[in-house]
Coordinates of C-alpha atoms in Angstrom, one line a residue:
X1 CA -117.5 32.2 57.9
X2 CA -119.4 35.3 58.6
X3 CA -122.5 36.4 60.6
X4 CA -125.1 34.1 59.3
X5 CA -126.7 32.2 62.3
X6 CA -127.8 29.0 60.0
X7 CA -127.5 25.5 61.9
X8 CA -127.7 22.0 60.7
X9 CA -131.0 21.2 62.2
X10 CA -132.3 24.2 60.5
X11 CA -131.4 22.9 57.4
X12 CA -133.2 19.7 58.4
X13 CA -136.6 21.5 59.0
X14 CA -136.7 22.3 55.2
X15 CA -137.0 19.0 54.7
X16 CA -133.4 18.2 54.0
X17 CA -132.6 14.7 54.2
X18 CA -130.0 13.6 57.4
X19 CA -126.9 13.4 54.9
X20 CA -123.8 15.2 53.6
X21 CA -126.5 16.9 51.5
X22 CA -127.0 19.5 54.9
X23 CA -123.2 19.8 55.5
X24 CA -122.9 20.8 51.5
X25 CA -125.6 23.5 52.0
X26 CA -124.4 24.7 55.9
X27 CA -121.0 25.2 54.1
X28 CA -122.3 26.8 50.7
X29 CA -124.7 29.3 52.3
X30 CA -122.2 30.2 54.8
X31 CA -119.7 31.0 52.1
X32 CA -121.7 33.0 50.0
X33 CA -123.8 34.1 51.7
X34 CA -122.3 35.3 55.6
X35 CA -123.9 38.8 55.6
X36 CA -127.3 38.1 54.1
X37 CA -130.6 37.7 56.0
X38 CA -131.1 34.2 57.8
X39 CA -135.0 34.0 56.5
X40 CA -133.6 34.8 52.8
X41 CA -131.1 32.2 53.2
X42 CA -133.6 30.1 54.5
X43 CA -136.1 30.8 51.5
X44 CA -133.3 29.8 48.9
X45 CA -132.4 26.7 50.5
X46 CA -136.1 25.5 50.3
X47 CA -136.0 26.5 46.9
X48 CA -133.4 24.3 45.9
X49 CA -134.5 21.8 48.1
X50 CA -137.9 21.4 46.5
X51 CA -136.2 21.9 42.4
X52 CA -132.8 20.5 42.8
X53 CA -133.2 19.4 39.2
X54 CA -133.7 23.4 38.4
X55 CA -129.8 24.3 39.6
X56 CA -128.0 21.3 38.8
X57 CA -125.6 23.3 36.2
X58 CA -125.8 26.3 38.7
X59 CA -122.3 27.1 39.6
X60 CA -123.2 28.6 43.1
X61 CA -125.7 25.8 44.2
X62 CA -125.4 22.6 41.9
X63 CA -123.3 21.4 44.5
X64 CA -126.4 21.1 46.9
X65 CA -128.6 19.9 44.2
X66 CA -126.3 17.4 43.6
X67 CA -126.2 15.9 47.0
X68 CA -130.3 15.9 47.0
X69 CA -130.3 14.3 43.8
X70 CA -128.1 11.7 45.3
X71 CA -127.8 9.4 48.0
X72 CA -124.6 7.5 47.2
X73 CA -122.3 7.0 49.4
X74 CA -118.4 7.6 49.3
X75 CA -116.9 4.4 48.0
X76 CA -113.5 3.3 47.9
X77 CA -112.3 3.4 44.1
X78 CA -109.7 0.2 43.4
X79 CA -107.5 0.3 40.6
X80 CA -107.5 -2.3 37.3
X81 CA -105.2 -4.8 37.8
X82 CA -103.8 -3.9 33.8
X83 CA -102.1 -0.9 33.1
X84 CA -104.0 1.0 29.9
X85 CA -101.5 1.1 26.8
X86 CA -98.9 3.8 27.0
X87 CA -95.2 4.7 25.6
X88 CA -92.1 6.0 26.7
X89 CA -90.0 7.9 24.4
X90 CA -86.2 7.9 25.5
X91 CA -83.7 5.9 27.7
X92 CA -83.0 8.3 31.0
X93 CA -85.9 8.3 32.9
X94 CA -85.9 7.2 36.1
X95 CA -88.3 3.5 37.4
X96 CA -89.7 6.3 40.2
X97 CA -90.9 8.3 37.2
X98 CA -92.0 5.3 35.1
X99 CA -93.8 3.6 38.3
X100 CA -95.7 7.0 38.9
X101 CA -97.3 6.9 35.2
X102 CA -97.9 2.9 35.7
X103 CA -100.0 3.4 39.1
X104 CA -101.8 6.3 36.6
X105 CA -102.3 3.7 34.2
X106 CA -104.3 1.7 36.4
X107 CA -107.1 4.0 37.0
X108 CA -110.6 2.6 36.1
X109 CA -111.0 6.0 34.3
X110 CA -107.7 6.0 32.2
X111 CA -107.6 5.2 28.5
X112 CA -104.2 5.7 27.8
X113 CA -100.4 7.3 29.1
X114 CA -97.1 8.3 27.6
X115 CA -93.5 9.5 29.1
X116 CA -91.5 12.4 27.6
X117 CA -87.8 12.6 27.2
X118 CA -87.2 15.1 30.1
X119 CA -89.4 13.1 32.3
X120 CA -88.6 12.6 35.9
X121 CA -90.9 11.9 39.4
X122 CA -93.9 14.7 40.8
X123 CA -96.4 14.6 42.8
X124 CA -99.1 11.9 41.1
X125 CA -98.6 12.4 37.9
X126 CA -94.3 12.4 36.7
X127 CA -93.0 15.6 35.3
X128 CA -93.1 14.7 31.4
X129 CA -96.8 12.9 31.9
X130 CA -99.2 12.5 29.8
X131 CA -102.2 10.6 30.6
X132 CA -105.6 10.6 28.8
X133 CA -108.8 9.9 30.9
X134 CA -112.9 9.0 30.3
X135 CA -114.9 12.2 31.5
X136 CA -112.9 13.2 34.6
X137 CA -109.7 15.6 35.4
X138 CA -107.0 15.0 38.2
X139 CA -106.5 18.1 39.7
X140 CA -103.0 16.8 40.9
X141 CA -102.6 15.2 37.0
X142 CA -102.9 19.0 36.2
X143 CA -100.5 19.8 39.0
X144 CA -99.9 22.8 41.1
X145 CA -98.6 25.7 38.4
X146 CA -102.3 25.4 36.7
X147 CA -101.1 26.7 33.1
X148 CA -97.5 27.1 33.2
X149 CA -96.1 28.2 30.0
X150 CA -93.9 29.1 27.4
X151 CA -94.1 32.2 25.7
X152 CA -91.4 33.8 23.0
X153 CA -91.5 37.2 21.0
X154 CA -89.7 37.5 17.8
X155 CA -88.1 41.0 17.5
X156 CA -87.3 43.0 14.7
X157 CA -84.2 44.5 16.2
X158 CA -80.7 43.2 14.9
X159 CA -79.2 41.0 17.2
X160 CA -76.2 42.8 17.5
X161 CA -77.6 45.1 20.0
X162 CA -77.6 42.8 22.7
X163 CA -73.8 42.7 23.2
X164 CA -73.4 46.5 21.8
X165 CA -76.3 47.2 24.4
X166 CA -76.2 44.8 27.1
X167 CA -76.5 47.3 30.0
X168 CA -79.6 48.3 28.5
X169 CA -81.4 45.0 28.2
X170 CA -80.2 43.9 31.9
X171 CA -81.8 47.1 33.3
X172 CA -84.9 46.3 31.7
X173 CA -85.2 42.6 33.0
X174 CA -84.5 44.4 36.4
X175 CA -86.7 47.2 36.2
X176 CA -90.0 45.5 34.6
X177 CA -90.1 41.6 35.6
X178 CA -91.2 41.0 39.2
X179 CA -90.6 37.6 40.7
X180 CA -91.5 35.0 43.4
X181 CA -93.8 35.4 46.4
X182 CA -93.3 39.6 47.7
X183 CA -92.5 41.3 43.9
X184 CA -95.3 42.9 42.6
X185 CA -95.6 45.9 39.8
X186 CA -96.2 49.1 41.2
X187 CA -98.9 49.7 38.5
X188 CA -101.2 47.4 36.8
X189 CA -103.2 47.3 33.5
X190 CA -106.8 46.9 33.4
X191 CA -107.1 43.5 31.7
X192 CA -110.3 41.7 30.2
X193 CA -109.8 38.8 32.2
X194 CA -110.8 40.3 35.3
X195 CA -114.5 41.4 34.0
X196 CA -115.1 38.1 33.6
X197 CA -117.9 36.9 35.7
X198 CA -115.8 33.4 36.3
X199 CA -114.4 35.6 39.1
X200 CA -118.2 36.4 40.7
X201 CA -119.5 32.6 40.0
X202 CA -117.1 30.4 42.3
X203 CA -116.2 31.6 45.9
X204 CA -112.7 30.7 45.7
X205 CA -112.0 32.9 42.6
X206 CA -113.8 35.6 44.4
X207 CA -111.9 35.4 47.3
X208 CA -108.6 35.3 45.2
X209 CA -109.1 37.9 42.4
X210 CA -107.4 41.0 44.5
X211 CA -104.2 38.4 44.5
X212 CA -104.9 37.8 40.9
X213 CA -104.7 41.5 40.1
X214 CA -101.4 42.2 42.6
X215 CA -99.5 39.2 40.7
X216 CA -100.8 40.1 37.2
X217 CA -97.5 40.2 35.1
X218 CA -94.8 38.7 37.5
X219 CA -93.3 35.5 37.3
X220 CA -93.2 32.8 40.0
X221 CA -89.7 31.5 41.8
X222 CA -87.7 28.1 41.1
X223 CA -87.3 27.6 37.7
X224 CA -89.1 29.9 36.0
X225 CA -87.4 33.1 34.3
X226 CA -87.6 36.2 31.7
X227 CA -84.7 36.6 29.6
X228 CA -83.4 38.1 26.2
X229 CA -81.3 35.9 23.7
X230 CA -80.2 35.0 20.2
X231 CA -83.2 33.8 18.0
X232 CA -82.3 31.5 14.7
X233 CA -84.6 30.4 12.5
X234 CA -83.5 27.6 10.6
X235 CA -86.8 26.7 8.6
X236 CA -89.3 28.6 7.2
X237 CA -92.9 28.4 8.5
X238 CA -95.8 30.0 7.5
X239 CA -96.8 30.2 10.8
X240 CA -94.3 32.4 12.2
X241 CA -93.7 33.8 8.6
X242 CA -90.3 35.3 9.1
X243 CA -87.1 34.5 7.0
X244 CA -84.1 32.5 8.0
X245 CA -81.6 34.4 9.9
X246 CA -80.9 35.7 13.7
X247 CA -83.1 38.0 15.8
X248 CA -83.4 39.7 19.2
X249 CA -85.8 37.1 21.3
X250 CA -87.3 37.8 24.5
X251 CA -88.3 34.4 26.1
X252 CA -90.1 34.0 29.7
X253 CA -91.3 30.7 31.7
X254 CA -93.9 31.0 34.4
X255 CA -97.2 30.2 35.4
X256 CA -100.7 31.3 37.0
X257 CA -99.0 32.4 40.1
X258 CA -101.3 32.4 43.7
X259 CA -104.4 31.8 41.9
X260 CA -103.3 28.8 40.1
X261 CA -101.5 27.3 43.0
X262 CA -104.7 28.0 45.6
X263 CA -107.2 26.4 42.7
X264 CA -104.7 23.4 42.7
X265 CA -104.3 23.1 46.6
X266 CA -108.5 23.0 47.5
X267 CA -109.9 21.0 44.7
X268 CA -106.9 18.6 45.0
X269 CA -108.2 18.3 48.8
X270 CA -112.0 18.1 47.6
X271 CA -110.8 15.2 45.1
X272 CA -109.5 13.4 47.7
X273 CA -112.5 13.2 49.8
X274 CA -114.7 12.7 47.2
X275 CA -112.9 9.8 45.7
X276 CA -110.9 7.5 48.2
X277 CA -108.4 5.4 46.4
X278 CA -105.5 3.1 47.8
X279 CA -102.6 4.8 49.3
X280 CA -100.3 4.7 46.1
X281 CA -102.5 6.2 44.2
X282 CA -104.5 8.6 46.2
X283 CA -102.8 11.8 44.4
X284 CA -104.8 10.8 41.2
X285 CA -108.3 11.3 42.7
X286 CA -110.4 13.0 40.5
X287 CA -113.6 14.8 39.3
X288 CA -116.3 13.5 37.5
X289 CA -116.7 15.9 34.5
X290 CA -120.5 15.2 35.0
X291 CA -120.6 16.4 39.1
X292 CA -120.6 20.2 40.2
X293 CA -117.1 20.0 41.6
X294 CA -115.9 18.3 38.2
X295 CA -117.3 21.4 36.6
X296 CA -116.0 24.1 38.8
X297 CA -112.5 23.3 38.8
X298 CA -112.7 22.4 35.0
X299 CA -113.9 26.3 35.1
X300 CA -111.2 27.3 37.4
X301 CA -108.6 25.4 35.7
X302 CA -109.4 27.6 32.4
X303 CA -109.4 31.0 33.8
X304 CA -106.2 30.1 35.2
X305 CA -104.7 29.0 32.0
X306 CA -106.1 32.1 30.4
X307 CA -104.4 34.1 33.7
X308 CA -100.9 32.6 33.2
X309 CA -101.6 33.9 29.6
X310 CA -102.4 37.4 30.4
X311 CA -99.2 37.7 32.4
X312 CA -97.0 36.7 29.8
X313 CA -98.7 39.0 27.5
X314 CA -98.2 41.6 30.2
X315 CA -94.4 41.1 30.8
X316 CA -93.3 41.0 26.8
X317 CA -95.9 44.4 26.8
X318 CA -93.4 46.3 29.3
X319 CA -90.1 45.0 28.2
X320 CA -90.8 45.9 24.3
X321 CA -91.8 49.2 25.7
X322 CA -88.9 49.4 28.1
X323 CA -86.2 48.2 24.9
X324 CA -88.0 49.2 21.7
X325 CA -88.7 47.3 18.6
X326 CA -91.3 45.5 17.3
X327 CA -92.7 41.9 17.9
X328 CA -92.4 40.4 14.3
X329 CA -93.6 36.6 15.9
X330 CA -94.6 35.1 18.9
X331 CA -95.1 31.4 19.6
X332 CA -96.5 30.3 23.0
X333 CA -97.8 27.1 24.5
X334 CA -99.5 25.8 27.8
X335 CA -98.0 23.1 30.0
X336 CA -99.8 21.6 33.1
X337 CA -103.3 21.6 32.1
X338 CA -106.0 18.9 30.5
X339 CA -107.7 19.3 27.3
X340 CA -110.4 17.8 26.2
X341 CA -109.4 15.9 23.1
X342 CA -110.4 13.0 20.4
X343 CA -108.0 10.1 20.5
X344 CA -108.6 7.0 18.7
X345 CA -112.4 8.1 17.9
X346 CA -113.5 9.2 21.8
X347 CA -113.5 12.1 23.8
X348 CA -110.9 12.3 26.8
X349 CA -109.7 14.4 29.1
X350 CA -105.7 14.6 28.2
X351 CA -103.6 15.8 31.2
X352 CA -100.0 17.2 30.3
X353 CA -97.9 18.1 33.6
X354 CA -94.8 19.4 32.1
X355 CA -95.4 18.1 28.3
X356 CA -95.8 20.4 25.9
X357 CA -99.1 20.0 23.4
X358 CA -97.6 19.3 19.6
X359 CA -100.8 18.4 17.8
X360 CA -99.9 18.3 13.9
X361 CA -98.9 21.7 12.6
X362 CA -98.8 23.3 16.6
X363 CA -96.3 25.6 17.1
X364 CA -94.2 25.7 20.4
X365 CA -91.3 26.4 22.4
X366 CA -89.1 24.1 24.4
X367 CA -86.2 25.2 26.6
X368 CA -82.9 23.5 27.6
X369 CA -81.5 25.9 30.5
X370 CA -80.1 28.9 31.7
X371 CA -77.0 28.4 29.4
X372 CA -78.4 25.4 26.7
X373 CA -80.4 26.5 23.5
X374 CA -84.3 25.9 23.8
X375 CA -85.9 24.9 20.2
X376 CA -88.8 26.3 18.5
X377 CA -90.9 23.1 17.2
X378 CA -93.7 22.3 15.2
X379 CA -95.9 18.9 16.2
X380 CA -96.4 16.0 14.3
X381 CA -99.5 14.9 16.0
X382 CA -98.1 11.3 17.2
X383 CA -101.0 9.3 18.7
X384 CA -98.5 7.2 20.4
X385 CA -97.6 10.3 22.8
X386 CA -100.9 11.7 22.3
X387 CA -100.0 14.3 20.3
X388 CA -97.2 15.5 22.6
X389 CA -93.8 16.5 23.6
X390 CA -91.4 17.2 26.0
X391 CA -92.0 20.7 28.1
X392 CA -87.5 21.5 28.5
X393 CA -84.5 19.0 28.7
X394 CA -86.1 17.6 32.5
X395 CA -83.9 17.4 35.8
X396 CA -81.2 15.2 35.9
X397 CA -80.9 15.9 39.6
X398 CA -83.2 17.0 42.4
X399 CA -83.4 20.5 44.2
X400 CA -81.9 18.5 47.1
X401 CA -79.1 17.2 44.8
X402 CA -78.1 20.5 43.6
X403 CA -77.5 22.1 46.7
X404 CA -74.8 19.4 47.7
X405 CA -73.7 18.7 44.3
X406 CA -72.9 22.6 42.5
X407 CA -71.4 26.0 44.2
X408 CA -72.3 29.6 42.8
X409 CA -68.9 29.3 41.7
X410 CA -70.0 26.3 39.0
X411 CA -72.3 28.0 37.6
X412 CA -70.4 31.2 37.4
X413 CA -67.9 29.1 35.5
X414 CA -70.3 27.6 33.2
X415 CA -72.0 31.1 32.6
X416 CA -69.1 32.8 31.7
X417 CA -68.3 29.5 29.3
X418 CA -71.2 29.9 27.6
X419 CA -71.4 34.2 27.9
X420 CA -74.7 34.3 29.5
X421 CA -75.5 37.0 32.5
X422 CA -77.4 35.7 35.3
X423 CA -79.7 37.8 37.6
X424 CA -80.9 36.0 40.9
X425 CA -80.7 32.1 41.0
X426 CA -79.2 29.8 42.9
X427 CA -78.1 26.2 42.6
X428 CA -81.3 24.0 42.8
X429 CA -81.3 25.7 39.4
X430 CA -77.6 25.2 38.2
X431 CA -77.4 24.3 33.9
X432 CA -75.6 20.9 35.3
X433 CA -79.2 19.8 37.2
X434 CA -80.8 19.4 33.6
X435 CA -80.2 16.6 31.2
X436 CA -78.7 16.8 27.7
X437 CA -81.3 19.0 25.6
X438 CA -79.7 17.7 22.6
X439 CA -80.2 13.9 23.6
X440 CA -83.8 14.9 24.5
X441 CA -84.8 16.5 21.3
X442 CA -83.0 13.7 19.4
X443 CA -85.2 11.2 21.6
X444 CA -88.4 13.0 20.4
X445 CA -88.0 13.3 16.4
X446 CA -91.0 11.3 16.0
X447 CA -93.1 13.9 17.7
X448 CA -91.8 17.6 16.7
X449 CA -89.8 19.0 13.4
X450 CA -87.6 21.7 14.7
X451 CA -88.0 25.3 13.6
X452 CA -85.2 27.0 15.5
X453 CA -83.9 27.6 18.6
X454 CA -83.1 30.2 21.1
X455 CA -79.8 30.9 23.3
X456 CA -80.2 32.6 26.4
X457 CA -77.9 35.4 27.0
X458 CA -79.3 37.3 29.8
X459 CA -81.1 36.0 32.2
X460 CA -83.6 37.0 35.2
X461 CA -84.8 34.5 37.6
X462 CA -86.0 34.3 41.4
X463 CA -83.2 35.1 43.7

């Protein structure tokens, strides 16, 4: 914590009241402010103390003015014995899945819910989730990989080259993507994100923007990936405003890396302290929207979405570079993040973990696996799964599963079946864990027109 000699009963000879208002400020002041003077410390503290109305929105010490504005105490939150309404689109989801989004459903705060096709069971909310709240977020409804994404570039190179110049393409995929935990690019762009004063304004980004800058265009590990394939449109879209026919794509999955995950893991902890709920549903705590803490992640939250961005935009920068050609279209799209959205004439907060947005007209990208065409879709704004989609074709079996279920030698065979080259994976990630993309787009015509689609041919993942 620092230098800075400041006590509790210090803070309660400024005429702090004895409550988690001095805790709040010890732990504040300490964090910000280790290597200042203890009078000067002091002298702000009695500041706030005296105006907490004054820093209410402050994003360094609303927290204290919030806990000398009130005296409430913790309470236990119980859940509604109705669920809200909600909607499940397709067959195969599993009851764990579906009894995940039910317990959601229940929250005094939740308005509405809906299942994708690919759904299957997380943390709180189910993979595939999609649950729409009054003036709150669920850091664990958002989950871990704060703004995971899709993002696909359209080249302008004939598609031919990737067979007549595979060796090429597979040294770039080893040369410029960086992935999991220890890879990191040698040397890094400067990048707007990392003037902003988001960074300065809340101690945990401070404390994590040297990771941020490190990880800036890698990828994470399990199942996220960089790879080139086979591009056909099969509609035209003024949108994406390229003709029918095949191109060279370059496709890559991944999220907000450390940052993302550290954001999730402490305000998913502060949640849960601030807002006791029973046992089966104490991974939905959440954040007033109105409180300090609901505005600081809801802060957080964005910079990481606008992270995840950047290092998408950084990885399709080096491998055009590294393989030529120009990026006629690129279509992109957040997963595992909340929105702030009208639904049936109100404002909520709508949480997707691993759904993909597909408001009417919204482009975006859905995958099927390492060997299965993804589609590119346009949404048709369905209310009923509050205007979304599926985020890929969903696991059929677990991590665990996979590693007593499929050998390297399955998914060697199915590689070669399907001509796709594989760099790094293993078998939590084999084509067979997935379901049927086909059966899941075909469960979700109601909610996207397809564009196109995209076939993997070579393929770069965690090893």
């Amino acid at each position: 914590m620092g230098n800075l000699k400041l006590k509790g009963k210090d803070i309660l000879k400024l005429g702090y009241p004895n409550n988690q208002s001095v805790n709040i400020a010890l732990e504040v002041m300490k964090r910000n402010f280790a290597t200042k003077n203890i009078h000067y410390v002091k002298s702000l503290l009695k500041e706030i103390q005296q105006n907490p109305e004054n820093f209410e929105k402050d994003l360094t010490f609303g927290q204290i003015a919030e806990a000398l504005l009130s005296s409430k105490k913790t309470e236990k939150r119980m859940l509604n014995s109705n669920r809200a309404t909600f909607n499940i689109f397709g067959n195969n989801i599993s009851d764990e899945a579906k009894n995940q989004l039910y317990t959601a459903l229940k929250l005094p705060i939740a308005t509405q819910g809906a299942l994708m096709p690919d759904a299957h069971s997380g943390y709180g909310l189910p993979i595939g989730g999609v649950l729409a709240v009054e003036n709150a977020v669920i850091p664990y409804g958002v989950g871990m990989d704060i703004g995971c994404r899709m993002s696909l570039s359209i080249l302008d190179t004939p598609i031919s080259y990737l067979d007549g110049a595979r060796d090429k393409y597979e040294k770039a995929l080893a040369e410029h993507t960086k992935f999991g935990m220890y890879e990191t690019h040698k040397s890094h762009v400067d990048h707007e994100i990392f003037d902003r004063d988001t960074f300065d304004l809340i101690p945990i980004l401070r404390r994590l923007k040297g990771k941020a800058i490190k990880q800036m265009g890698s990828s994470g590990g399990g199942n996220h990936f960089v790879e080139f394939g086979e591009v056909e449109i099969t509609e035209e879209d003024k949108q994406i405003n390229i003709p029918k026919g095949k191109y060279l794509g370059i496709l890559s999955h991944s999220g907000s890396r450390g940052l993302g995950a550290e954001i999730a893991q402490y305000y998913s902890r502060v949640a849960t302290e601030q807002c006791p709920l029973p046992k089966e549903a104490q991974n939905f705590a959440w954040l007033d929207l109105n409180t300090h803490l609901g505005l600081e992640y809801w802060t957080a939250m964005n910079l990481a979405g606008d992270y995840a961005s950047a290092c998408h935009d950084d990885i399709h920068r080096r491998l055009v570079k590294a393989v030529g050609g120009r990026v006629k279209a690129r279509i992109e799209n957040h997963h595992n993040f909340a929105w702030k959205e009208i639904h049936n004439g109100r404002e909520v907060i709508v949480h997707r973990k691993g759904a993909t947005p597909a408001n009417e007209n919204e482009l975006g990208m859905i995958p099927g696996s390492m060997t299965a065409k993804g589609f590119i879709v346009r949404g048709k704004g369905n209310p009923d799964s509050l205007n979304s989609a599926s985020h890929g074709a969903g696991r059929a079996h677990s991590r665990g599963e996979c590693r007593s279920l499929f050998t390297q030698n399955d998914i060697k065979k199915e590689l070669k079946l399907k001509n796709v080259t594989l760099m790094g994976g293993n078998t939590e990630e084999a084509p067979m864990a997935y379901k049927n993309i086909n059966e899941v787009m075909n469960a979700q015509s109601e909610l996207v027109d397809i564009l196109g689609t995209f076939q993997p041919r070579i393929v770069r993942m965690d090893k």
